[in-house]
PDB file of C-alpha atoms in Angstrom:
ATOM      1  CA  GLY A  25      76.592 108.874 -74.595  1.00 56.00           C
ATOM      2  CA  ALA A  26      78.779 105.956 -74.855  1.00 64.00           C
ATOM      3  CA  VAL A  27      77.128 103.333 -72.643  1.00 82.00           C
ATOM      4  CA  VAL A  28      79.060 101.074 -70.112  1.00 87.00           C
ATOM      5  CA  SER A  29      77.258  97.961 -69.169  1.00 90.00           C
ATOM      6  CA  GLN A  30      77.555  95.680 -66.673  1.00 92.00           C
ATOM      7  CA  HIS A  31      76.394  91.938 -65.534  1.00 94.00           C
ATOM      8  CA  PRO A  32      75.375  90.798 -63.495  1.00 93.00           C
ATOM      9  CA  SER A  33      72.680  93.767 -62.153  1.00 89.00           C
ATOM     10  CA  TRP A  34      72.870  91.952 -58.718  1.00 90.00           C
ATOM     11  CA  VAL A  35      73.771  87.798 -57.195  1.00 94.00           C
ATOM     12  CA  ILE A  36      72.964  85.959 -53.707  1.00 93.00           C
ATOM     13  CA  CYS A  37      76.016  83.859 -53.239  1.00 93.00           C
ATOM     14  CA  LYS A  38      76.716  80.728 -51.046  1.00 94.00           C
ATOM     15  CA  SER A  39      80.202  82.228 -48.637  1.00 95.00           C
ATOM     16  CA  GLY A  40      83.497  80.271 -50.209  1.00 95.00           C
ATOM     17  CA  THR A  41      81.506  80.774 -54.344  1.00 95.00           C
ATOM     18  CA  SER A  42      83.863  82.600 -57.225  1.00 96.00           C
ATOM     19  CA  VAL A  43      81.944  85.405 -58.284  1.00 96.00           C
ATOM     20  CA  LYS A  44      82.746  87.688 -61.547  1.00 97.00           C
ATOM     21  CA  ILE A  45      80.736  90.551 -62.711  1.00 97.00           C
ATOM     22  CA  GLU A  46      80.838  91.587 -66.108  1.00 96.00           C
ATOM     23  CA  CYS A  47      81.838  94.861 -67.362  1.00 95.00           C
ATOM     24  CA  ARG A  48      81.686  95.978 -71.004  1.00 94.00           C
ATOM     25  CA  SER A  49      81.858  98.992 -73.341  1.00 90.00           C
ATOM     26  CA  LEU A  50      79.634  98.392 -75.694  1.00 87.00           C
ATOM     27  CA  ASP A  51      79.511 101.912 -78.070  1.00 82.00           C
ATOM     28  CA  PHE A  52      83.377 102.290 -78.397  1.00 82.00           C
ATOM     29  CA  GLN A  53      87.130 100.854 -76.918  1.00 85.00           C
ATOM     30  CA  ALA A  54      88.006 101.000 -73.557  1.00 85.00           C
ATOM     31  CA  THR A  55      91.391 101.221 -72.912  1.00 86.00           C
ATOM     32  CA  THR A  56      91.578 101.578 -69.660  1.00 89.00           C
ATOM     33  CA  MET A  57      88.638 100.650 -66.450  1.00 91.00           C
ATOM     34  CA  PHE A  58      88.408 101.296 -63.167  1.00 91.00           C
ATOM     35  CA  TRP A  59      86.467  99.053 -60.322  1.00 94.00           C
ATOM     36  CA  TYR A  60      85.465 100.700 -57.345  1.00 91.00           C
ATOM     37  CA  ARG A  61      83.354  99.266 -54.883  1.00 92.00           C
ATOM     38  CA  GLN A  62      81.179 101.018 -52.141  1.00 83.00           C
ATOM     39  CA  PHE A  63      79.202  99.986 -49.079  1.00 80.00           C
ATOM     40  CA  PRO A  64      76.332 101.541 -47.888  1.00 77.00           C
ATOM     41  CA  LYS A  65      76.150 104.775 -47.175  1.00 69.00           C
ATOM     42  CA  GLN A  66      79.712 105.022 -47.768  1.00 73.00           C
ATOM     43  CA  SER A  67      81.545 106.789 -51.230  1.00 72.00           C
ATOM     44  CA  LEU A  68      82.827 104.772 -53.752  1.00 79.00           C
ATOM     45  CA  MET A  69      86.389 102.878 -53.217  1.00 83.00           C
ATOM     46  CA  LEU A  70      88.892 102.545 -55.828  1.00 85.00           C
ATOM     47  CA  MET A  71      90.258  98.929 -56.009  1.00 92.00           C
ATOM     48  CA  ALA A  72      91.566  98.750 -59.062  1.00 92.00           C
ATOM     49  CA  THR A  73      92.270  99.957 -62.871  1.00 90.00           C
ATOM     50  CA  SER A  74      93.068  98.053 -65.609  1.00 90.00           C
ATOM     51  CA  ASN A  75      94.184  98.931 -68.660  1.00 87.00           C
ATOM     52  CA  GLU A  76      93.770  96.256 -71.814  1.00 83.00           C
ATOM     53  CA  GLY A  77      96.475  94.372 -72.427  1.00 81.00           C
ATOM     54  CA  SER A  78      98.116  94.750 -69.432  1.00 84.00           C
ATOM     55  CA  LYS A  79      97.884  93.562 -65.424  1.00 87.00           C
ATOM     56  CA  ALA A  80      95.365  95.753 -63.233  1.00 91.00           C
ATOM     57  CA  THR A  81      96.621  97.869 -61.279  1.00 90.00           C
ATOM     58  CA  TYR A  82      95.955  97.093 -57.109  1.00 92.00           C
ATOM     59  CA  GLU A  83      95.045 100.356 -54.801  1.00 88.00           C
ATOM     60  CA  GLN A  84      95.860  99.988 -50.853  1.00 86.00           C
ATOM     61  CA  GLY A  85      94.995  97.405 -49.181  1.00 89.00           C
ATOM     62  CA  VAL A  86      93.301  95.732 -51.972  1.00 92.00           C
ATOM     63  CA  GLU A  87      94.068  91.848 -52.074  1.00 93.00           C
ATOM     64  CA  LYS A  88      94.931  90.879 -55.875  1.00 92.00           C
ATOM     65  CA  ASP A  89      94.464  87.622 -54.814  1.00 94.00           C
ATOM     66  CA  LYS A  90      90.879  87.443 -54.303  1.00 96.00           C
ATOM     67  CA  PHE A  91      89.561  90.652 -56.455  1.00 96.00           C
ATOM     68  CA  LEU A  92      91.404  88.740 -59.802  1.00 95.00           C
ATOM     69  CA  ILE A  93      90.878  91.867 -63.108  1.00 94.00           C
ATOM     70  CA  ASN A  94      90.770  90.329 -66.765  1.00 91.00           C
ATOM     71  CA  HIS A  95      91.059  93.386 -69.136  1.00 89.00           C
ATOM     72  CA  ALA A  96      91.390  90.840 -72.642  1.00 82.00           C
ATOM     73  CA  SER A  97      89.618  92.932 -74.427  1.00 89.00           C
ATOM     74  CA  LEU A  98      88.798  96.932 -75.490  1.00 88.00           C
ATOM     75  CA  THR A  99      85.543  95.939 -74.475  1.00 92.00           C
ATOM     76  CA  LEU A 100      85.741  93.719 -71.563  1.00 93.00           C
ATOM     77  CA  SER A 101      87.081  93.987 -68.365  1.00 94.00           C
ATOM     78  CA  THR A 102      85.824  90.546 -65.312  1.00 95.00           C
ATOM     79  CA  LEU A 103      86.351  91.642 -62.331  1.00 96.00           C
ATOM     80  CA  THR A 104      85.916  87.860 -60.252  1.00 97.00           C
ATOM     81  CA  VAL A 105      85.621  87.811 -56.411  1.00 97.00           C
ATOM     82  CA  THR A 106      87.683  84.732 -54.935  1.00 96.00           C
ATOM     83  CA  SER A 107      86.480  82.496 -52.467  1.00 96.00           C
ATOM     84  CA  ALA A 108      83.582  85.723 -51.680  1.00 96.00           C
ATOM     85  CA  HIS A 109      82.849  85.604 -47.789  1.00 95.00           C
ATOM     86  CA  PRO A 110      79.947  88.021 -46.495  1.00 94.00           C
ATOM     87  CA  GLU A 111      82.593  91.102 -45.625  1.00 94.00           C
ATOM     88  CA  ASP A 112      82.092  90.834 -49.765  1.00 95.00           C
ATOM     89  CA  SER A 113      79.045  92.157 -49.722  1.00 94.00           C
ATOM     90  CA  SER A 114      79.131  95.386 -51.882  1.00 92.00           C
ATOM     91  CA  PHE A 115      78.048  97.701 -54.846  1.00 90.00           C
ATOM     92  CA  TYR A 116      80.412  97.102 -57.508  1.00 93.00           C
ATOM     93  CA  ILE A 117      81.056  99.402 -60.130  1.00 91.00           C
ATOM     94  CA  CYS A 118      82.919 100.142 -62.595  1.00 93.00           C
ATOM     95  CA  SER A 119      84.021 102.881 -65.275  1.00 91.00           C
ATOM     96  CA  ALA A 120      85.438 102.946 -68.683  1.00 89.00           C
ATOM     97  CA  ARG A 121      87.541 105.778 -70.463  1.00 83.00           C
ATOM     98  CA  TRP A 122      89.595 105.728 -74.089  1.00 78.00           C
ATOM     99  CA  GLY A 123      93.293 107.220 -74.619  1.00 73.00           C
ATOM    100  CA  LEU A 124      93.305 109.960 -72.648  1.00 66.00           C
ATOM    101  CA  ARG A 125      90.296 111.711 -72.667  1.00 65.00           C
ATOM    102  CA  GLU A 126      89.639 112.742 -68.788  1.00 61.00           C
ATOM    103  CA  THR A 127      85.285 111.573 -68.897  1.00 70.00           C
ATOM    104  CA  GLN A 128      84.371 107.696 -67.300  1.00 75.00           C
ATOM    105  CA  TYR A 129      81.287 106.187 -67.933  1.00 82.00           C
ATOM    106  CA  PHE A 130      79.692 103.994 -65.477  1.00 85.00           C
ATOM    107  CA  GLY A 131      78.495 101.209 -65.582  1.00 86.00           C
ATOM    108  CA  PRO A 132      75.042 100.084 -64.106  1.00 81.00           C
ATOM    109  CA  GLY A 133      76.342  98.506 -60.442  1.00 87.00           C
ATOM    110  CA  THR A 134      76.040  95.513 -59.029  1.00 91.00           C
ATOM    111  CA  ARG A 135      74.592  94.557 -55.794  1.00 91.00           C
ATOM    112  CA  LEU A 136      76.426  91.031 -54.031  1.00 93.00           C
ATOM    113  CA  LEU A 137      75.445  89.198 -51.128  1.00 93.00           C
ATOM    114  CA  VAL A 138      77.106  86.648 -49.749  1.00 93.00           C
ATOM    115  CA  LEU A 139      74.665  83.811 -47.472  1.00 94.00           C
TER     116      LEU A 139
ATOM    117  CA  LYS B  15      97.856 115.262 -48.827  1.00 54.00           C
ATOM    118  CA  ASN B  16      95.478 114.968 -51.772  1.00 57.00           C
ATOM    119  CA  GLU B  17      92.039 115.886 -50.281  1.00 81.00           C
ATOM    120  CA  VAL B  18      88.194 116.395 -51.396  1.00 89.00           C
ATOM    121  CA  GLU B  19      86.031 117.788 -49.314  1.00 92.00           C
ATOM    122  CA  GLN B  20      82.060 118.699 -49.790  1.00 94.00           C
ATOM    123  CA  SER B  21      79.212 120.402 -48.306  1.00 95.00           C
ATOM    124  CA  PRO B  22      77.028 119.873 -47.252  1.00 96.00           C
ATOM    125  CA  GLN B  23      76.230 116.457 -46.313  1.00 93.00           C
ATOM    126  CA  ASN B  24      73.094 116.541 -46.182  1.00 95.00           C
ATOM    127  CA  LEU B  25      70.929 118.951 -47.716  1.00 97.00           C
ATOM    128  CA  THR B  26      66.790 118.372 -47.885  1.00 97.00           C
ATOM    129  CA  ALA B  27      65.216 122.102 -49.553  1.00 97.00           C
ATOM    130  CA  GLN B  28      61.615 121.953 -51.153  1.00 97.00           C
ATOM    131  CA  GLU B  29      60.168 121.967 -54.790  1.00 97.00           C
ATOM    132  CA  GLY B  30      61.255 124.979 -56.378  1.00 97.00           C
ATOM    133  CA  GLU B  31      64.407 126.273 -54.167  1.00 97.00           C
ATOM    134  CA  PHE B  32      67.816 127.390 -55.542  1.00 98.00           C
ATOM    135  CA  ILE B  33      71.004 124.865 -54.435  1.00 98.00           C
ATOM    136  CA  THR B  34      73.761 124.547 -54.102  1.00 98.00           C
ATOM    137  CA  ILE B  35      76.832 121.585 -53.317  1.00 98.00           C
ATOM    138  CA  ASN B  36      80.049 122.437 -52.655  1.00 98.00           C
ATOM    139  CA  CYS B  37      83.478 120.887 -53.470  1.00 97.00           C
ATOM    140  CA  SER B  38      86.643 121.850 -52.060  1.00 95.00           C
ATOM    141  CA  TYR B  39      90.467 120.583 -52.719  1.00 91.00           C
ATOM    142  CA  SER B  40      93.675 120.689 -51.075  1.00 84.00           C
ATOM    143  CA  VAL B  41      96.157 121.274 -54.549  1.00 79.00           C
ATOM    144  CA  GLY B  42      96.408 121.579 -57.984  1.00 76.00           C
ATOM    145  CA  ILE B  43      94.519 119.535 -60.152  1.00 79.00           C
ATOM    146  CA  SER B  44      93.769 118.099 -63.898  1.00 75.00           C
ATOM    147  CA  ALA B  45      89.836 117.753 -63.340  1.00 82.00           C
ATOM    148  CA  LEU B  46      87.290 117.925 -61.420  1.00 89.00           C
ATOM    149  CA  HIS B  47      84.118 115.596 -62.322  1.00 88.00           C
ATOM    150  CA  TRP B  48      80.469 116.135 -60.882  1.00 92.00           C
ATOM    151  CA  LEU B  49      78.363 112.749 -60.775  1.00 90.00           C
ATOM    152  CA  GLN B  50      75.253 111.793 -59.698  1.00 90.00           C
ATOM    153  CA  GLN B  51      74.014 108.540 -57.927  1.00 85.00           C
ATOM    154  CA  HIS B  52      70.158 107.703 -57.303  1.00 78.00           C
ATOM    155  CA  PRO B  53      68.961 105.680 -54.475  1.00 75.00           C
ATOM    156  CA  GLY B  54      69.224 103.247 -56.622  1.00 69.00           C
ATOM    157  CA  GLY B  55      73.321 102.956 -56.917  1.00 66.00           C
ATOM    158  CA  GLY B  56      73.405 103.932 -60.695  1.00 71.00           C
ATOM    159  CA  ILE B  57      76.179 106.165 -60.969  1.00 77.00           C
ATOM    160  CA  VAL B  58      75.649 109.168 -64.218  1.00 79.00           C
ATOM    161  CA  SER B  59      78.646 112.024 -64.706  1.00 79.00           C
ATOM    162  CA  LEU B  60      77.801 115.314 -64.674  1.00 88.00           C
ATOM    163  CA  PHE B  61      80.088 117.672 -65.263  1.00 87.00           C
ATOM    164  CA  MET B  62      84.150 117.674 -66.220  1.00 85.00           C
ATOM    165  CA  LEU B  63      85.455 120.443 -65.279  1.00 87.00           C
ATOM    166  CA  SER B  64      89.491 122.176 -66.045  1.00 87.00           C
ATOM    167  CA  SER B  65      87.970 125.802 -65.542  1.00 90.00           C
ATOM    168  CA  GLY B  66      85.322 128.403 -66.012  1.00 93.00           C
ATOM    169  CA  LYS B  67      81.530 127.051 -66.094  1.00 95.00           C
ATOM    170  CA  LYS B  68      79.685 124.870 -67.481  1.00 93.00           C
ATOM    171  CA  LYS B  69      75.235 124.243 -67.855  1.00 94.00           C
ATOM    172  CA  HIS B  70      73.601 121.830 -68.319  1.00 90.00           C
ATOM    173  CA  GLY B  71      69.043 121.898 -68.345  1.00 93.00           C
ATOM    174  CA  ARG B  72      69.069 123.595 -64.319  1.00 96.00           C
ATOM    175  CA  LEU B  73      71.974 122.529 -63.867  1.00 96.00           C
ATOM    176  CA  ILE B  74      75.802 124.368 -63.780  1.00 97.00           C
ATOM    177  CA  ALA B  75      78.580 123.288 -62.501  1.00 97.00           C
ATOM    178  CA  THR B  76      81.416 126.267 -61.641  1.00 97.00           C
ATOM    179  CA  ILE B  77      85.127 126.390 -60.757  1.00 96.00           C
ATOM    180  CA  ASN B  78      87.601 128.999 -58.920  1.00 94.00           C
ATOM    181  CA  ILE B  79      91.120 126.533 -59.929  1.00 91.00           C
ATOM    182  CA  GLN B  80      92.545 130.253 -57.823  1.00 91.00           C
ATOM    183  CA  GLU B  81      90.310 128.984 -54.456  1.00 93.00           C
ATOM    184  CA  LYS B  82      90.361 125.748 -55.379  1.00 93.00           C
ATOM    185  CA  HIS B  83      86.990 124.964 -55.530  1.00 95.00           C
ATOM    186  CA  SER B  84      84.240 124.081 -57.309  1.00 97.00           C
ATOM    187  CA  SER B  85      80.387 124.920 -56.851  1.00 98.00           C
ATOM    188  CA  LEU B  86      77.037 122.298 -58.104  1.00 98.00           C
ATOM    189  CA  HIS B  87      74.045 124.432 -59.206  1.00 98.00           C
ATOM    190  CA  ILE B  88      70.523 123.475 -59.483  1.00 98.00           C
ATOM    191  CA  THR B  89      67.715 125.474 -60.468  1.00 97.00           C
ATOM    192  CA  ALA B  90      63.841 125.528 -60.005  1.00 97.00           C
ATOM    193  CA  SER B  91      64.795 121.890 -58.132  1.00 97.00           C
ATOM    194  CA  HIS B  92      62.260 119.361 -58.156  1.00 97.00           C
ATOM    195  CA  PRO B  93      61.377 116.034 -56.794  1.00 96.00           C
ATOM    196  CA  ARG B  94      63.355 113.948 -58.923  1.00 93.00           C
ATOM    197  CA  ASP B  95      66.799 115.992 -58.364  1.00 95.00           C
ATOM    198  CA  SER B  96      67.101 114.142 -55.086  1.00 95.00           C
ATOM    199  CA  ALA B  97      69.965 111.695 -54.989  1.00 93.00           C
ATOM    200  CA  VAL B  98      73.807 112.044 -53.798  1.00 92.00           C
ATOM    201  CA  TYR B  99      76.197 114.280 -55.593  1.00 94.00           C
ATOM    202  CA  ILE B 100      79.462 113.335 -56.122  1.00 92.00           C
ATOM    203  CA  CYS B 101      82.327 115.399 -56.678  1.00 93.00           C
ATOM    204  CA  ALA B 102      85.341 113.365 -57.621  1.00 88.00           C
ATOM    205  CA  VAL B 103      88.861 115.783 -58.675  1.00 86.00           C
ATOM    206  CA  ARG B 104      91.936 114.560 -60.788  1.00 75.00           C
ATOM    207  CA  PHE B 105      95.896 115.333 -58.313  1.00 69.00           C
ATOM    208  CA  ASN B 106      97.701 115.313 -61.713  1.00 63.00           C
ATOM    209  CA  ASN B 107      97.176 110.985 -62.015  1.00 55.00           C
ATOM    210  CA  TYR B 108      94.181 109.090 -63.877  1.00 52.00           C
ATOM    211  CA  GLN B 109      92.293 108.046 -60.990  1.00 58.00           C
ATOM    212  CA  LEU B 110      90.192 109.556 -59.528  1.00 66.00           C
ATOM    213  CA  ILE B 111      89.869 111.152 -55.497  1.00 78.00           C
ATOM    214  CA  TRP B 112      85.869 111.407 -53.841  1.00 80.00           C
ATOM    215  CA  GLY B 113      84.329 113.386 -51.881  1.00 87.00           C
ATOM    216  CA  ALA B 114      81.941 111.884 -49.583  1.00 86.00           C
ATOM    217  CA  GLY B 115      79.064 113.099 -51.627  1.00 91.00           C
ATOM    218  CA  THR B 116      75.821 114.955 -50.856  1.00 95.00           C
ATOM    219  CA  LYS B 117      73.038 113.572 -50.448  1.00 94.00           C
ATOM    220  CA  LEU B 118      69.790 115.791 -51.548  1.00 96.00           C
ATOM    221  CA  ILE B 119      66.084 115.214 -50.927  1.00 96.00           C
ATOM    222  CA  ILE B 120      63.755 117.803 -52.832  1.00 97.00           C
ATOM    223  CA  LYS B 121      60.201 117.351 -51.149  1.00 97.00           C
ATOM    224  CA  PRO B 122      57.549 118.401 -53.614  1.00 96.00           C
TER     225      PRO B 122
END
């Protein structure tokens, strides 16, 4: 099946720094990528949807200036958490699909801990 | 309002038991996904359904469009099946609405 990778798998940073998370589709062209966040013992929450070459669409309540999403190519999307704070500590997961296909393929996730 | 409800929230069973997890939704959908999230957080897409029934190994997923209900069944359950199972539904747009998940523990 299709493979989606994320890098890094985990990251620890100081409060106030910015962290970039990469999501790559390894064997297909991802026309759409989704970014999710999951707090402990909670369900996944969709943060934003990005289509290659266009601006991301953010869900209500998600600050687009804080969570910068770039989908510059059909195989790579990045999520940058700017000026990270401890409350941004979470599990970030991306998924990708191509065209209008229903199936989303999920990355393994990135654990972010902000100290 | 588009809603997705899963039941039960938690389920503990003995190895070998037949497992059923349910998912109900409020309005018409274009597709329903069943996903498995392992304790480490990794997510695996198990099934995508728009009608009928699908089977993969010991896993069976069914959907009843008229009743707005889907079930995920696990036959001959095994401790390695222990995970959180999530139902996610697309309501005629391309974003998914997620259920809260069912935490399944299979004891040896």
